[in-house]
Short mmCIF file of C-alpha atoms and ligand atoms in Angstrom, two decimals:
data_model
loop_
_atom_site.label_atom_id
_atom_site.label_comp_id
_atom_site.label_asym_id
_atom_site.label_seq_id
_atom_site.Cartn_x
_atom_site.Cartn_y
_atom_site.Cartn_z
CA UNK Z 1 14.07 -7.71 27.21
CA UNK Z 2 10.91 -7.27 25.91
CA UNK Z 3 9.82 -9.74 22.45
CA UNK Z 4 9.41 -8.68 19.33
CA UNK Z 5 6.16 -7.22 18.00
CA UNK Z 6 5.07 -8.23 14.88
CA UNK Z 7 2.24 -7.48 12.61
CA UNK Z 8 -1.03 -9.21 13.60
CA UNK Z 9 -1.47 -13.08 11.49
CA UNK Z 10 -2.87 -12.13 7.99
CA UNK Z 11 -2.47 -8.43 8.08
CA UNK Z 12 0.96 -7.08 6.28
CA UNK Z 13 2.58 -3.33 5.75
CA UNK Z 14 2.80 -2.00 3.07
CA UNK Z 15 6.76 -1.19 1.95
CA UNK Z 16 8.09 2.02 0.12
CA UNK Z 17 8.28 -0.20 -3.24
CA UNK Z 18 4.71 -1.72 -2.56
CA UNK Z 19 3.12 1.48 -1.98
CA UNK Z 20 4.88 3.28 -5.58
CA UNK Z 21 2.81 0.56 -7.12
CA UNK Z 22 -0.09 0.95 -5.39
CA UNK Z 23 -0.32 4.84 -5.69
CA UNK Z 24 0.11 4.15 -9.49
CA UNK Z 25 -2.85 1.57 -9.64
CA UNK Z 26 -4.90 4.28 -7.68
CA UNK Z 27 -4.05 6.23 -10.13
CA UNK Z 28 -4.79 4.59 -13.65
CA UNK Z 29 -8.09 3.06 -11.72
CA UNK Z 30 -9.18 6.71 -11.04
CA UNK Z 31 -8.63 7.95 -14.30
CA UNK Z 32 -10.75 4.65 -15.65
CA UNK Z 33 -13.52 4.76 -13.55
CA UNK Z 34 -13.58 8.50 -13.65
CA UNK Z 35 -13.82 8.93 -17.00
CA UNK Z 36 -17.32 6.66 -16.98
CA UNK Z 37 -18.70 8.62 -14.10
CA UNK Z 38 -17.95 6.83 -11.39
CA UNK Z 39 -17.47 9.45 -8.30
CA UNK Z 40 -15.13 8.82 -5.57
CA UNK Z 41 -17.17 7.46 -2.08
CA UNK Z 42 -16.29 5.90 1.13
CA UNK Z 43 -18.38 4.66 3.92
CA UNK Z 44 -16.59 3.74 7.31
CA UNK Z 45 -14.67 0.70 7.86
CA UNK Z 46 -17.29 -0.54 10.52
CA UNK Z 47 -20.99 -0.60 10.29
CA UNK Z 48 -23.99 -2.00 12.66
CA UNK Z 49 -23.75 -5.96 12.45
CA UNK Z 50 -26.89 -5.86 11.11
CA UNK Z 51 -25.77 -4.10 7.18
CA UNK Z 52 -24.14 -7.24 6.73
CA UNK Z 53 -26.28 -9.90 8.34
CA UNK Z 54 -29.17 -8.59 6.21
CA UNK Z 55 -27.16 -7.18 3.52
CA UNK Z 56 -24.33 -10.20 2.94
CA UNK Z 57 -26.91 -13.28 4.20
CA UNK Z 58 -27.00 -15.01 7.03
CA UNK Z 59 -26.35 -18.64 5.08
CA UNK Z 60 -22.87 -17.12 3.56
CA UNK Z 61 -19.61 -18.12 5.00
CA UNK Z 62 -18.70 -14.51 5.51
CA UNK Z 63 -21.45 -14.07 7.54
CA UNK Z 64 -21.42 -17.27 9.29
CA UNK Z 65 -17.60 -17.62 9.86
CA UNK Z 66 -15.46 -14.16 9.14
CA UNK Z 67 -16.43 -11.36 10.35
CA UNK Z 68 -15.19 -9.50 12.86
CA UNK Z 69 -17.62 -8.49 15.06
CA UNK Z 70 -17.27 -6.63 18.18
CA UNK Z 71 -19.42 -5.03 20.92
CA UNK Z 72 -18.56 -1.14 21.79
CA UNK Z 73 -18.99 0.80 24.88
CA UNK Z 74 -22.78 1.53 24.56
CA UNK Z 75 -23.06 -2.38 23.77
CA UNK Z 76 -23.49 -2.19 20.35
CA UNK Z 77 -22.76 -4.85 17.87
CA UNK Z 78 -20.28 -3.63 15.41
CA UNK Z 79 -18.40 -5.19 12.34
CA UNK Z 80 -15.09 -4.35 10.60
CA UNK Z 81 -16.69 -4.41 6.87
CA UNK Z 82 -15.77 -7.57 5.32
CA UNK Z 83 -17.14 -6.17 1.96
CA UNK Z 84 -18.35 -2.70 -0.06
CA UNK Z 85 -21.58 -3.29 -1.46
CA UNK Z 86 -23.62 -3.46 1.45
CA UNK Z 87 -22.29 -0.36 3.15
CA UNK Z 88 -23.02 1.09 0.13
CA UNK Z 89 -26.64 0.51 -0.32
CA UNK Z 90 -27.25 1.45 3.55
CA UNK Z 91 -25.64 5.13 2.37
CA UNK Z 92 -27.84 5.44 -0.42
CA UNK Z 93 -30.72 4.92 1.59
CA UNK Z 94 -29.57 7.06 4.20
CA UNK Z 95 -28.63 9.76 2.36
CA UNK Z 96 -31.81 9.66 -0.17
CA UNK Z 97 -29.75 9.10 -3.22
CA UNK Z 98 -32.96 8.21 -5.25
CA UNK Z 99 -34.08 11.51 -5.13
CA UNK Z 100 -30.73 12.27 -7.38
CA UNK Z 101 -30.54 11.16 -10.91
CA UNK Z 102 -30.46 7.31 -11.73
CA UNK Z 103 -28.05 5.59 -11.66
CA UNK Z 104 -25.98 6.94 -9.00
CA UNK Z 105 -22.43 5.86 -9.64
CA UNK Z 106 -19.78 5.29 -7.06
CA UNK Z 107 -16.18 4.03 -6.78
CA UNK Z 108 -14.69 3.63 -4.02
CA UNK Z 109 -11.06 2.31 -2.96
CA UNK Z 110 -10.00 0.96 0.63
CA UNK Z 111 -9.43 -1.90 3.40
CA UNK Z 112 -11.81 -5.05 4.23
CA UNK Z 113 -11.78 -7.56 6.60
CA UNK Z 114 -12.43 -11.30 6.82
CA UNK Z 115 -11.83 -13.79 9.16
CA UNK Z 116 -9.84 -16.27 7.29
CA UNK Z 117 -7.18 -18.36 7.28
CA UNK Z 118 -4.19 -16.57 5.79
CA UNK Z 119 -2.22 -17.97 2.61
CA UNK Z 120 -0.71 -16.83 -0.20
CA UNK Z 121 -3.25 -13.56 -1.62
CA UNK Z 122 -5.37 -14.32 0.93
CA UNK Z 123 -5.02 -12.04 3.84
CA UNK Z 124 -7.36 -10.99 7.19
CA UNK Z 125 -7.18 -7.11 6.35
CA UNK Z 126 -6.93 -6.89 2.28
CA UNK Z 127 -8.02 -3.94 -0.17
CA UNK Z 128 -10.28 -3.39 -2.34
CA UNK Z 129 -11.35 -1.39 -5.51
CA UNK Z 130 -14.97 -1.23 -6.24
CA UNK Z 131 -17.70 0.05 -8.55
CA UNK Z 132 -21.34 0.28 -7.86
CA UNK Z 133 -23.91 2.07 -10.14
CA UNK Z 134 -27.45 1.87 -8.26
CA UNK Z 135 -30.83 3.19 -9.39
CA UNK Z 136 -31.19 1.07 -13.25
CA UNK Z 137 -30.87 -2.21 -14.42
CA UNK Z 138 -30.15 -1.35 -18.04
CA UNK Z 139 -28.02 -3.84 -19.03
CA UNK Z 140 -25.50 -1.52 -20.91
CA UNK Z 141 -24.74 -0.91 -17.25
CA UNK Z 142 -24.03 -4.78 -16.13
CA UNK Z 143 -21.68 -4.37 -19.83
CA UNK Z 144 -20.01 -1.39 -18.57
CA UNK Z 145 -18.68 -2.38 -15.41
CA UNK Z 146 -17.51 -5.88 -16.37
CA UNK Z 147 -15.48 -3.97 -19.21
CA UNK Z 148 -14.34 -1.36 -16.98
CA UNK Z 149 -13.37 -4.36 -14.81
CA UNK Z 150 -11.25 -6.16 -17.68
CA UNK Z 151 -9.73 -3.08 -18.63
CA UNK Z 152 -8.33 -1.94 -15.38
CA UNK Z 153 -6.48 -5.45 -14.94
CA UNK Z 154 -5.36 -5.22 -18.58
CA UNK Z 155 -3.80 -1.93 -17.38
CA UNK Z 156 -2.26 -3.38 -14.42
CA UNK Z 157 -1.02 -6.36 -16.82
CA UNK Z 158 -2.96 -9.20 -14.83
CA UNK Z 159 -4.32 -12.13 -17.43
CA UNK Z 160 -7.26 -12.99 -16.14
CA UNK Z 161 -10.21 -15.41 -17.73
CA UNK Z 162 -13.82 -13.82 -17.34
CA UNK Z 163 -16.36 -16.03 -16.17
CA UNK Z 164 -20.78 -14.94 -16.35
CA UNK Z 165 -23.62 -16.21 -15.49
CA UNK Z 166 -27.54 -15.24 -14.53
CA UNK Z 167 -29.08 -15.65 -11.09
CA UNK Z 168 -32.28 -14.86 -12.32
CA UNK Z 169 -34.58 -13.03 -9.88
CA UNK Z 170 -35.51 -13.90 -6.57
CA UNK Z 171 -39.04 -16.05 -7.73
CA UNK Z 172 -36.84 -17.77 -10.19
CA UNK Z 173 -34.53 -18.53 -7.46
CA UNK Z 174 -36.35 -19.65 -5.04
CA UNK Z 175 -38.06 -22.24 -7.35
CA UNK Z 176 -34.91 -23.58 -8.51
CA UNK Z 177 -33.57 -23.74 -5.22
CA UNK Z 178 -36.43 -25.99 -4.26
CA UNK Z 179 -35.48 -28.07 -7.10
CA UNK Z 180 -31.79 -28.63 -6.22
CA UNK Z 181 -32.80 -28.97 -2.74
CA UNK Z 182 -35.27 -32.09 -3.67
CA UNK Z 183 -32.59 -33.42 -6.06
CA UNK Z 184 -29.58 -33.09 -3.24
CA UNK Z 185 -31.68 -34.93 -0.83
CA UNK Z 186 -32.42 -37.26 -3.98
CA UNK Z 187 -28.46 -38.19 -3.69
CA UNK Z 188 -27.56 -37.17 -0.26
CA UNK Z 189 -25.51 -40.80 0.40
CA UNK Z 190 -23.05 -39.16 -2.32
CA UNK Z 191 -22.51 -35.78 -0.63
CA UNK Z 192 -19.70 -34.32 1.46
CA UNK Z 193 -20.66 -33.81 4.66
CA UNK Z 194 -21.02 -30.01 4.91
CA UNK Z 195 -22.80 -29.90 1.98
CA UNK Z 196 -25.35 -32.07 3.09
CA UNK Z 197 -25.74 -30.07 6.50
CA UNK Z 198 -25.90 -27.40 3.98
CA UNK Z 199 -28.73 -28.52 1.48
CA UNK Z 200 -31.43 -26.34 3.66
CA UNK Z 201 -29.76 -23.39 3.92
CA UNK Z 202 -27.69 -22.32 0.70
CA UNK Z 203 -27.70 -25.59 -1.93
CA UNK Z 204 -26.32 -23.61 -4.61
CA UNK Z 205 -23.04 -23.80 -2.40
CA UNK Z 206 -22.45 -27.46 -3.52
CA UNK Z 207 -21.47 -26.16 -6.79
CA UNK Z 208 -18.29 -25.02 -5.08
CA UNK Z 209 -17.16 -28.29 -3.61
CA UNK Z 210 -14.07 -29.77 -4.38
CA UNK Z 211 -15.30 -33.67 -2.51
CA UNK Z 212 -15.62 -36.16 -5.63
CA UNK Z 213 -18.42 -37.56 -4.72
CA UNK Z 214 -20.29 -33.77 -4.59
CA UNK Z 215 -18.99 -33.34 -7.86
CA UNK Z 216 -20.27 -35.84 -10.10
CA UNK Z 217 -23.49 -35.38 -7.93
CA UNK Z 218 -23.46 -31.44 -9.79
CA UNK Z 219 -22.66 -32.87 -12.85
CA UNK Z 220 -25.99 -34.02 -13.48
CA UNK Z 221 -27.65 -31.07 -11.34
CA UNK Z 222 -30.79 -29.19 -12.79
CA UNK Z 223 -28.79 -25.43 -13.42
CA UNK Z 224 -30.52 -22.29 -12.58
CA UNK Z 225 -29.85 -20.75 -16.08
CA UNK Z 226 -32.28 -23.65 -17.98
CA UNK Z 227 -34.93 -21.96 -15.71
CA UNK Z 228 -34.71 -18.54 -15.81
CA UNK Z 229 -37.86 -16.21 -16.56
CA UNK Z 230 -37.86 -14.88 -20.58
CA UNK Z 231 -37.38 -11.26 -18.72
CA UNK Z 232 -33.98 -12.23 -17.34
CA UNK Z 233 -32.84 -14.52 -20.06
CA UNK Z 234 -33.79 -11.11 -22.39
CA UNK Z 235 -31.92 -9.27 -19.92
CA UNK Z 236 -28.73 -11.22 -19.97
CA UNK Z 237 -28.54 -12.04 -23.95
CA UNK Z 238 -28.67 -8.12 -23.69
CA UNK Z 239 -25.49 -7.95 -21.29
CA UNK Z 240 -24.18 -10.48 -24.19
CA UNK Z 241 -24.94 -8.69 -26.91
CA UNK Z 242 -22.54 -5.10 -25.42
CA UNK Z 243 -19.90 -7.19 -23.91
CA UNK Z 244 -19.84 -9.41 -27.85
CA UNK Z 245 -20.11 -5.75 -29.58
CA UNK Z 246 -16.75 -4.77 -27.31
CA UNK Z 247 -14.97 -7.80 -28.12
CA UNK Z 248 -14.99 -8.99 -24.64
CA UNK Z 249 -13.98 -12.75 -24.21
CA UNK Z 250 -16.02 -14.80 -21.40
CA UNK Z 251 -16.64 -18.32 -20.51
CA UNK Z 252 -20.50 -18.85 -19.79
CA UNK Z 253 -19.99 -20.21 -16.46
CA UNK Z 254 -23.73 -21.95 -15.31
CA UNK Z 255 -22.11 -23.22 -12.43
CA UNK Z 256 -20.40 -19.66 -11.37
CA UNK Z 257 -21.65 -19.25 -7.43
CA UNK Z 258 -20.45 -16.36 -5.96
CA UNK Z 259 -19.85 -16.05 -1.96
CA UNK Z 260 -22.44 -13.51 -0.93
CA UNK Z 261 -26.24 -13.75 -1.14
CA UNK Z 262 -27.07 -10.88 -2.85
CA UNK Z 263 -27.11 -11.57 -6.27
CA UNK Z 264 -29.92 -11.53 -9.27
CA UNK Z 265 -29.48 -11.60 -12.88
CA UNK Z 266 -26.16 -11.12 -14.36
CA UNK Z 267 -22.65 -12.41 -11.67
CA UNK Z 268 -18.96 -12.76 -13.00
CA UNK Z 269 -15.37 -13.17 -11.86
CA UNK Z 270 -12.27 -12.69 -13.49
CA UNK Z 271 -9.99 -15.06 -12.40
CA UNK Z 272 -6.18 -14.73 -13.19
CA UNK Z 273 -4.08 -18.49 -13.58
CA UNK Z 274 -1.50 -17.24 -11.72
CA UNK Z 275 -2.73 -16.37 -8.56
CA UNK Z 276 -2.74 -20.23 -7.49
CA UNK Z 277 -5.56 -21.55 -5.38
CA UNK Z 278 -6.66 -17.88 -4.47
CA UNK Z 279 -6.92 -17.19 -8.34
CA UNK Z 280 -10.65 -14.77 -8.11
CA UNK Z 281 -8.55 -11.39 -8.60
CA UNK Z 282 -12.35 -9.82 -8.94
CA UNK Z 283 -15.68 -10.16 -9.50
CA UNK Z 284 -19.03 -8.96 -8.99
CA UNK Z 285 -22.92 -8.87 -10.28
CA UNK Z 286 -26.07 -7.56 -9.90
CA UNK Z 287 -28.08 -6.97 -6.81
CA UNK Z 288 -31.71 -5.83 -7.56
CA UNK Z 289 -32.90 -6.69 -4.16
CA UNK Z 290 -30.19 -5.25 -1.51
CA UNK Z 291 -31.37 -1.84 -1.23
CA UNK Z 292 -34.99 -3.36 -0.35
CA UNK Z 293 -33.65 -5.91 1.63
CA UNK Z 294 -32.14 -3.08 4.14
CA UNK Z 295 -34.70 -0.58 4.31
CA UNK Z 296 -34.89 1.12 1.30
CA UNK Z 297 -36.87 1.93 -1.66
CA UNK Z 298 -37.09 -1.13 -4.49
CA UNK Z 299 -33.87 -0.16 -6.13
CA UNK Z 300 -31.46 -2.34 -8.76
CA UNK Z 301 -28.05 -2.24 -8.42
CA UNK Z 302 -24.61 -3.74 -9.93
CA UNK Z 303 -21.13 -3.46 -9.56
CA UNK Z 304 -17.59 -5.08 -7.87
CA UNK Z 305 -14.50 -5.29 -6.62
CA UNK Z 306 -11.50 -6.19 -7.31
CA UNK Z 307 -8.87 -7.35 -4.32
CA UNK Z 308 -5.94 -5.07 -4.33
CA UNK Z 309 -3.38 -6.91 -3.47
CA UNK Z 310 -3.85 -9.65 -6.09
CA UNK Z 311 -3.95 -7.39 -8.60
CA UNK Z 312 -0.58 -6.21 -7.81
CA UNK Z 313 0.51 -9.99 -7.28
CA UNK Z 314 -0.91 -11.20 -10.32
CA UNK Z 315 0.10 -8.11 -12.33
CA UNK Z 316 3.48 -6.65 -13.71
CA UNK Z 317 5.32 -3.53 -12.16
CA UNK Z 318 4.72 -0.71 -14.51
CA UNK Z 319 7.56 0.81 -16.57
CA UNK Z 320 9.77 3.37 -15.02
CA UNK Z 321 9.05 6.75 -16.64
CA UNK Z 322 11.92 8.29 -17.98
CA UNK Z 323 12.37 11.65 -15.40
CA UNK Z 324 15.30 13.63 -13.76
CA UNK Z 325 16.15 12.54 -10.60
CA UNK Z 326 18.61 15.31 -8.96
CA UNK Z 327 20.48 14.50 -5.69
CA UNK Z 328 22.46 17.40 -4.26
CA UNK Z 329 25.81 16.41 -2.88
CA UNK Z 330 27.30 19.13 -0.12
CA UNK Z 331 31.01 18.07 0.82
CA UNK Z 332 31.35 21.00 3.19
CA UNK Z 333 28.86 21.31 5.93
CA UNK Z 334 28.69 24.97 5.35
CA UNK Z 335 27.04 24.79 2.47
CA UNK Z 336 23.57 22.47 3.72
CA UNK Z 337 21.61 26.30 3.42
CA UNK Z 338 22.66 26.69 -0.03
CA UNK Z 339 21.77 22.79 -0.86
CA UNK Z 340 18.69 22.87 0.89
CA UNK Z 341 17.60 25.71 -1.05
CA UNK Z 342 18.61 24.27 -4.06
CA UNK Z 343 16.79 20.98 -3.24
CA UNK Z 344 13.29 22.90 -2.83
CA UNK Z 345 13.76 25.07 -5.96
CA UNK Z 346 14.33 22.30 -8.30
CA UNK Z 347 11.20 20.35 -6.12
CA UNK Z 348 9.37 23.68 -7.09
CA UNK Z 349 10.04 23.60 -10.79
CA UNK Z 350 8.59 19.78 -10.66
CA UNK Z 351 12.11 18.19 -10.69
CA UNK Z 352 12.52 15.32 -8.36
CA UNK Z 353 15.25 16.27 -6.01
CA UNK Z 354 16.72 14.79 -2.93
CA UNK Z 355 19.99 16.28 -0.63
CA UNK Z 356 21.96 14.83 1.92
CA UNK Z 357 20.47 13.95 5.34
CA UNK Z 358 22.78 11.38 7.14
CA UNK Z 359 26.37 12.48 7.42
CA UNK Z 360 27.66 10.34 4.75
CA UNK Z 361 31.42 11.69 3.16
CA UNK Z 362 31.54 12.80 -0.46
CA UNK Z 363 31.66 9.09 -1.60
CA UNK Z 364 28.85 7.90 0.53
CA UNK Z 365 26.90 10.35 -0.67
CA UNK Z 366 27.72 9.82 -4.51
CA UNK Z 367 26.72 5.79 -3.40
CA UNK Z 368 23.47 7.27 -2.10
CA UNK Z 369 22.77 9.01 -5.26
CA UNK Z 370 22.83 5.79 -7.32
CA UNK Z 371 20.62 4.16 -4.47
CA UNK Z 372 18.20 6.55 -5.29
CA UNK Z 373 18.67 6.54 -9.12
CA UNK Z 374 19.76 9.79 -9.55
CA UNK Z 375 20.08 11.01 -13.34
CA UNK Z 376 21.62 14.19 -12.26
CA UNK Z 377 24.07 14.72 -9.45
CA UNK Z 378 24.56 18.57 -8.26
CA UNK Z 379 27.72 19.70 -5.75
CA UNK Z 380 27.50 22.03 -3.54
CA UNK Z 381 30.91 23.61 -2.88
CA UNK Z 382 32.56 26.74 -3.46
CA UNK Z 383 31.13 26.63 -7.00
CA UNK Z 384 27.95 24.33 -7.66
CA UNK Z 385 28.35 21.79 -10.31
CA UNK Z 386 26.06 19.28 -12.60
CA UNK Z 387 27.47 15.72 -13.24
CA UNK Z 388 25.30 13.76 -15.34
CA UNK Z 389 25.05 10.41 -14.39
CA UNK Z 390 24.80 8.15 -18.14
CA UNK Z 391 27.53 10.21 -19.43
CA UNK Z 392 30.28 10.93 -16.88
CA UNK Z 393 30.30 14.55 -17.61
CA UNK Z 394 30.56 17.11 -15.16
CA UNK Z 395 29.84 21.38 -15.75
CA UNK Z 396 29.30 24.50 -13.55
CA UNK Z 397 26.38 26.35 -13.57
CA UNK Z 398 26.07 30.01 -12.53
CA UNK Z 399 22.29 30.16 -11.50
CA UNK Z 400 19.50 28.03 -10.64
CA UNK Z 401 18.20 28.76 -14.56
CA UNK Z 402 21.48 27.23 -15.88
CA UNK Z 403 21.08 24.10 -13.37
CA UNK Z 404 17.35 23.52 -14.37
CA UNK Z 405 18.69 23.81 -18.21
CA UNK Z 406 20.98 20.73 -17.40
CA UNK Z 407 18.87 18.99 -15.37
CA UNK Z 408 16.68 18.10 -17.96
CA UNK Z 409 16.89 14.82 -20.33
P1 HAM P 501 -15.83 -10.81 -3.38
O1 HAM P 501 -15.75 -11.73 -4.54
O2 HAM P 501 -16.16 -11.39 -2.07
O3 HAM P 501 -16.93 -9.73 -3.80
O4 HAM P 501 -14.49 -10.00 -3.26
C1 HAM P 501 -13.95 -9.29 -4.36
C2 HAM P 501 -12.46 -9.49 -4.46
O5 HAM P 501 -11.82 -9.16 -3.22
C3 HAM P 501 -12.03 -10.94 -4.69
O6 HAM P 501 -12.11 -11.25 -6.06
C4 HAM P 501 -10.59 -10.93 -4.20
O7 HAM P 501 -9.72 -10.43 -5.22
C5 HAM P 501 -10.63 -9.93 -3.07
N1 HAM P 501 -10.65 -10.63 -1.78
C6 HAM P 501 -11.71 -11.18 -1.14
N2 HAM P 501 -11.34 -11.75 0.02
C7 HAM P 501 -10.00 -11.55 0.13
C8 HAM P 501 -9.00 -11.90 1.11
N3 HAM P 501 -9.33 -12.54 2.25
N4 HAM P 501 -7.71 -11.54 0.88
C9 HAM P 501 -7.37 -10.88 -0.26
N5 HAM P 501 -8.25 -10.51 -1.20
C10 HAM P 501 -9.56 -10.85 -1.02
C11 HAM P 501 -17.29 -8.67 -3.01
O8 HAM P 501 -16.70 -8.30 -2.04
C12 HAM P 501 -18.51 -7.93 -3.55
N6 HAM P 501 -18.82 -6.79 -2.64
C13 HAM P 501 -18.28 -7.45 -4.97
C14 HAM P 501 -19.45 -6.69 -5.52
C15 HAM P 501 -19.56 -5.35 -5.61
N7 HAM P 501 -20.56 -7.23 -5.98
C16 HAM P 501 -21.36 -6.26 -6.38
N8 HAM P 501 -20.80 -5.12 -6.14
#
C-alpha cells in the first residue's frame, strides 16, 4: 500500500473555517487600504535571483540562508519571493510608474517563502498583506501607513505594541556602521561567535542577539539615532508629530533592526505579546534607495507587511452576523427538482440556502441543518413548509414570495 502523503514541512492548508476568516480579513483590509488609495497589485511569486540579492542584501539572513532558489530549463536562476517590496520596486521600474503621479500606491495580498525552520507562526510558505506608496518621502506618508497598519490589526482584534526608529540615510549609515564596527572589534573577546564573524558584514545585526555577553556589549553601543543628519532627525520628529496628532502609541525603539537591508529613515514593527517567540505580527519602513539600487530612477519609497497567518493567530474570530440560513429538507426523492429550484431562488434573492446532497433520511437531514446553522428549515413534500429554527414553529407557504417573507429575521 502506498504511504501517506502529507503536506510538505512548514507549509499547511488552509480549512473551510480558516479560510471564512481569512476571506473576512481580505475583506476589512481592502476596504482600509482602499479607502487611502492604495490599489490592488501583484507581481509573480518568483522573480530573477538577482531582485532579491540586490534588492533584500546580500549580508541578510534571508538572502544568505532562506530562499528558495532554483535553476529552470533555460538555466536561469529563479527564487520563490521570500518578500513584497522588492518585487515591487523592479515593477515600478519596469513598467515606468514615475511617469504616473507620485506617490504611486499599491497593496497587495498573497504567499511568500522562506527557508526556515518551522514553529509555531512561523511557517516555509506564509502570507502576507502589504502596502507600498513609492515616488515621495513626505512624512505624512511614513504616518499613514504605520496607522493604516495599527488599524487593520485593531480590526482584526490583535494587541500589538508599536515599536520606531530612524535609519538615517545611507552616508549616515555607513559612518555609524564604521563606528560600531571599530567599537565591536573594541570588545570582540565578549561577543557570540556569529556575531563576531558578522562584525564586517552587517554589525547592526548584534543588536538582535540573545548571547549575554553580546548584550551588555550593546548596552553601551554608540546608536545610530544620536548620529543622524538634522534632515532625517527633521524628517522623523515630522513622522512623530502625525502619528502624536492621531493618538498613536509607540515605543521609540533605537535598537529596532529589522531583517532586510533596505531601510533609511523611519522602520517599525508591531509586535503582538501573544504570538510567543514569533511575536513581529508586522512591520515595515522606508526604503529611499531600493528603486536605485535595482535599476531605476532615484525614487523614495515606504511601506509593509503584515504576516497573515499571525494576524489570524494573534487575533479574535469576528462576530457571526446575524443572517438567514435556509436548508431545504426533501423527504421524497421526487421532489429534489422542486428543492433544487427552491435552493437557487432563495440563493438569488441573497438568502443563504443549502439542500440535501447525500442521501441522509428526514432526521439526518434535520441533523445536517443544525450542522450548518440553519435559521430556517424548508420541506419539500406534497406541500412546502417553513420551520423556524429558535422558535419551534412550523407554517406552509403557497409561493416562493410567502417563503422569502418567512425566511427573513
Ligand atoms: P518582514 O518583517 O520580513 O518584512 O515580514 C513582515 C511580516 O511577515 C512579519 O512581521 C511576519 O508577520 C510575517 N512573516 C515573516 N516571515 C514569516 C514566516 N516565516 N512565517 C510566518 N510569517 C512570517 C517584509 O517582508 C518587508 N517586505 C516589509 C516591508 C514592506 N517593508 C517595506 N515595505
Amino acid at each position: 500500500m502506498a504511504g501517506k502523503l502529507q503536506a510538505p514541512r512548514g507549509t499547511f492548508d488552509v480549512l473551510p473555517e480558516d479560510g471564512e476568516r481569512r476571506a473576512a480579513l481580505r475583506e476589512s483590509s481592502d476596504e482600509l487600504l482602499g479607502l487611502a488609495g492604495y490599489a490592488p497589485f501583484d507581481t509573480p511569486v518568483f522573480e530573477d535571483t538577482e531582485v532579491f540579492a540586490r534588492g533584500v542584501g546580500q549580508s541578510t539572513d534571508i538572502v544568505q540562508k532562506e530562499m528558495f532558489t532554483f535553476e529552470d530549463k533555460g538555466g536561469r536562476s529563479l527564487t520563490l519571493r521570500p518578500e513584497g517590496t522588492a518585487g515591487a520596486c523592479r515593477a515600478y521600474v519596469e513598467h515606468g510608474m514615475h511617469k504616473l503621479a507620485q506617490p504611486v500606491k499599491l497593496r497587495y495580498w498573497g504567499p511568500f517563502f522562506r527557508h526556515e525552520a518551522p514553529q509555531a507562526g512561523r511557517y516555509r510558505q506564509f502570507n502576507q498583506i502589504g502596502a507600498e506608496a513609492l515616488g515621495s518621502d513626505d512624512p505624512s506618508l511614513d504616518a499613514e501607513l504605520i496607522l493604516l497598519l495599527s488599524q487593520l490589526l485593531e480590526e482584526a482584534g490583535v494587541e500589538s505594541r508599536l515599536r520606531l526608529s530612524s535609519l538615517g540615510n545611507a552616508a549616515t549609515r555607513a559612518a555609524y556602521g564604521e563606528e560600531l564596527r571599530t567599537y565591536l572589534r573594541s570588545r570582540q573577546g565578549e561577543l557570540s561567535d556569529e556575531v563576531r564573524a558578522r562584525i564586517d558584514a552587517n554589525p547592526l545585526r548584534a543588536f538582535d542577539s540573545d548571547h549575554q555577553g553580546t548584550k551588555a556589549v550593546m548596552a553601551d553601543a554608540p546608536l545610530l539615532i544620536d548620529r543622524l543628519d538634522p534632515e532625517d532627525a527633521e524628517h522623523f520628529a515630522e513622522v512623530r508629530g502625525f502619528l502624536d496628532d492621531a493618538g498613536q502609541e509607540y515605543d521609540l525603539d533605537p535598537t529596532l533592526v529589522r531583517g532586510l537591508d533596505y531601510y533609511t529613515r523611519t522602520v517599525f514593527e508591531f509586535d503582538s505579546p501573544s504570538l510567543g517567540a514569533q511575536s513581529g505580527v508586522g512591520g515595515g519602513g522606508r526604503y529611499d534607495g531600493l528603486v536605485e539600487q535595482l535599476g531605476g530612477p532615484a525614487t523614495p519609497g515606504v511601506g509593509w507587511a503584515a504576516g497573515i497567518e499571525r494576524i489570524l493567530l494573534a487575533g479574535k474570530p469576528p462576530e457571526k452576523l446575524d443572517l438567514p440560513v435556509a436548508y431545504v429538507v426533501v423527504p421524497e426523492p421526487e421532489q429534489r427538482r422542486t428543492a433544487f429550484r427552491i435552493a437557487e431562488a432563495l440563493r438569488e434573492r441573497g438568502v443563504q440556502a443549502e439542500m440535501e446532497q447525500a442521501g441522509r433520511s428526514v432526521k439526518g437531514q434535520f441533523k445536517q441543518a443544525d450542522r450548518v446553522g440553519a435559521t430556517h428549515v424548508v420541506i419539500v413534500g406534497a406541500a412546502i413548509e417553513v420551520k423556524h429554527m429558535d422558535s419551534g414553529e412550523q407554517k406552509a407557504v403557497a409561493d416562493i414570495q410567502e417563503l422569502l417573507q418567512e425566511v427573513s429575521l
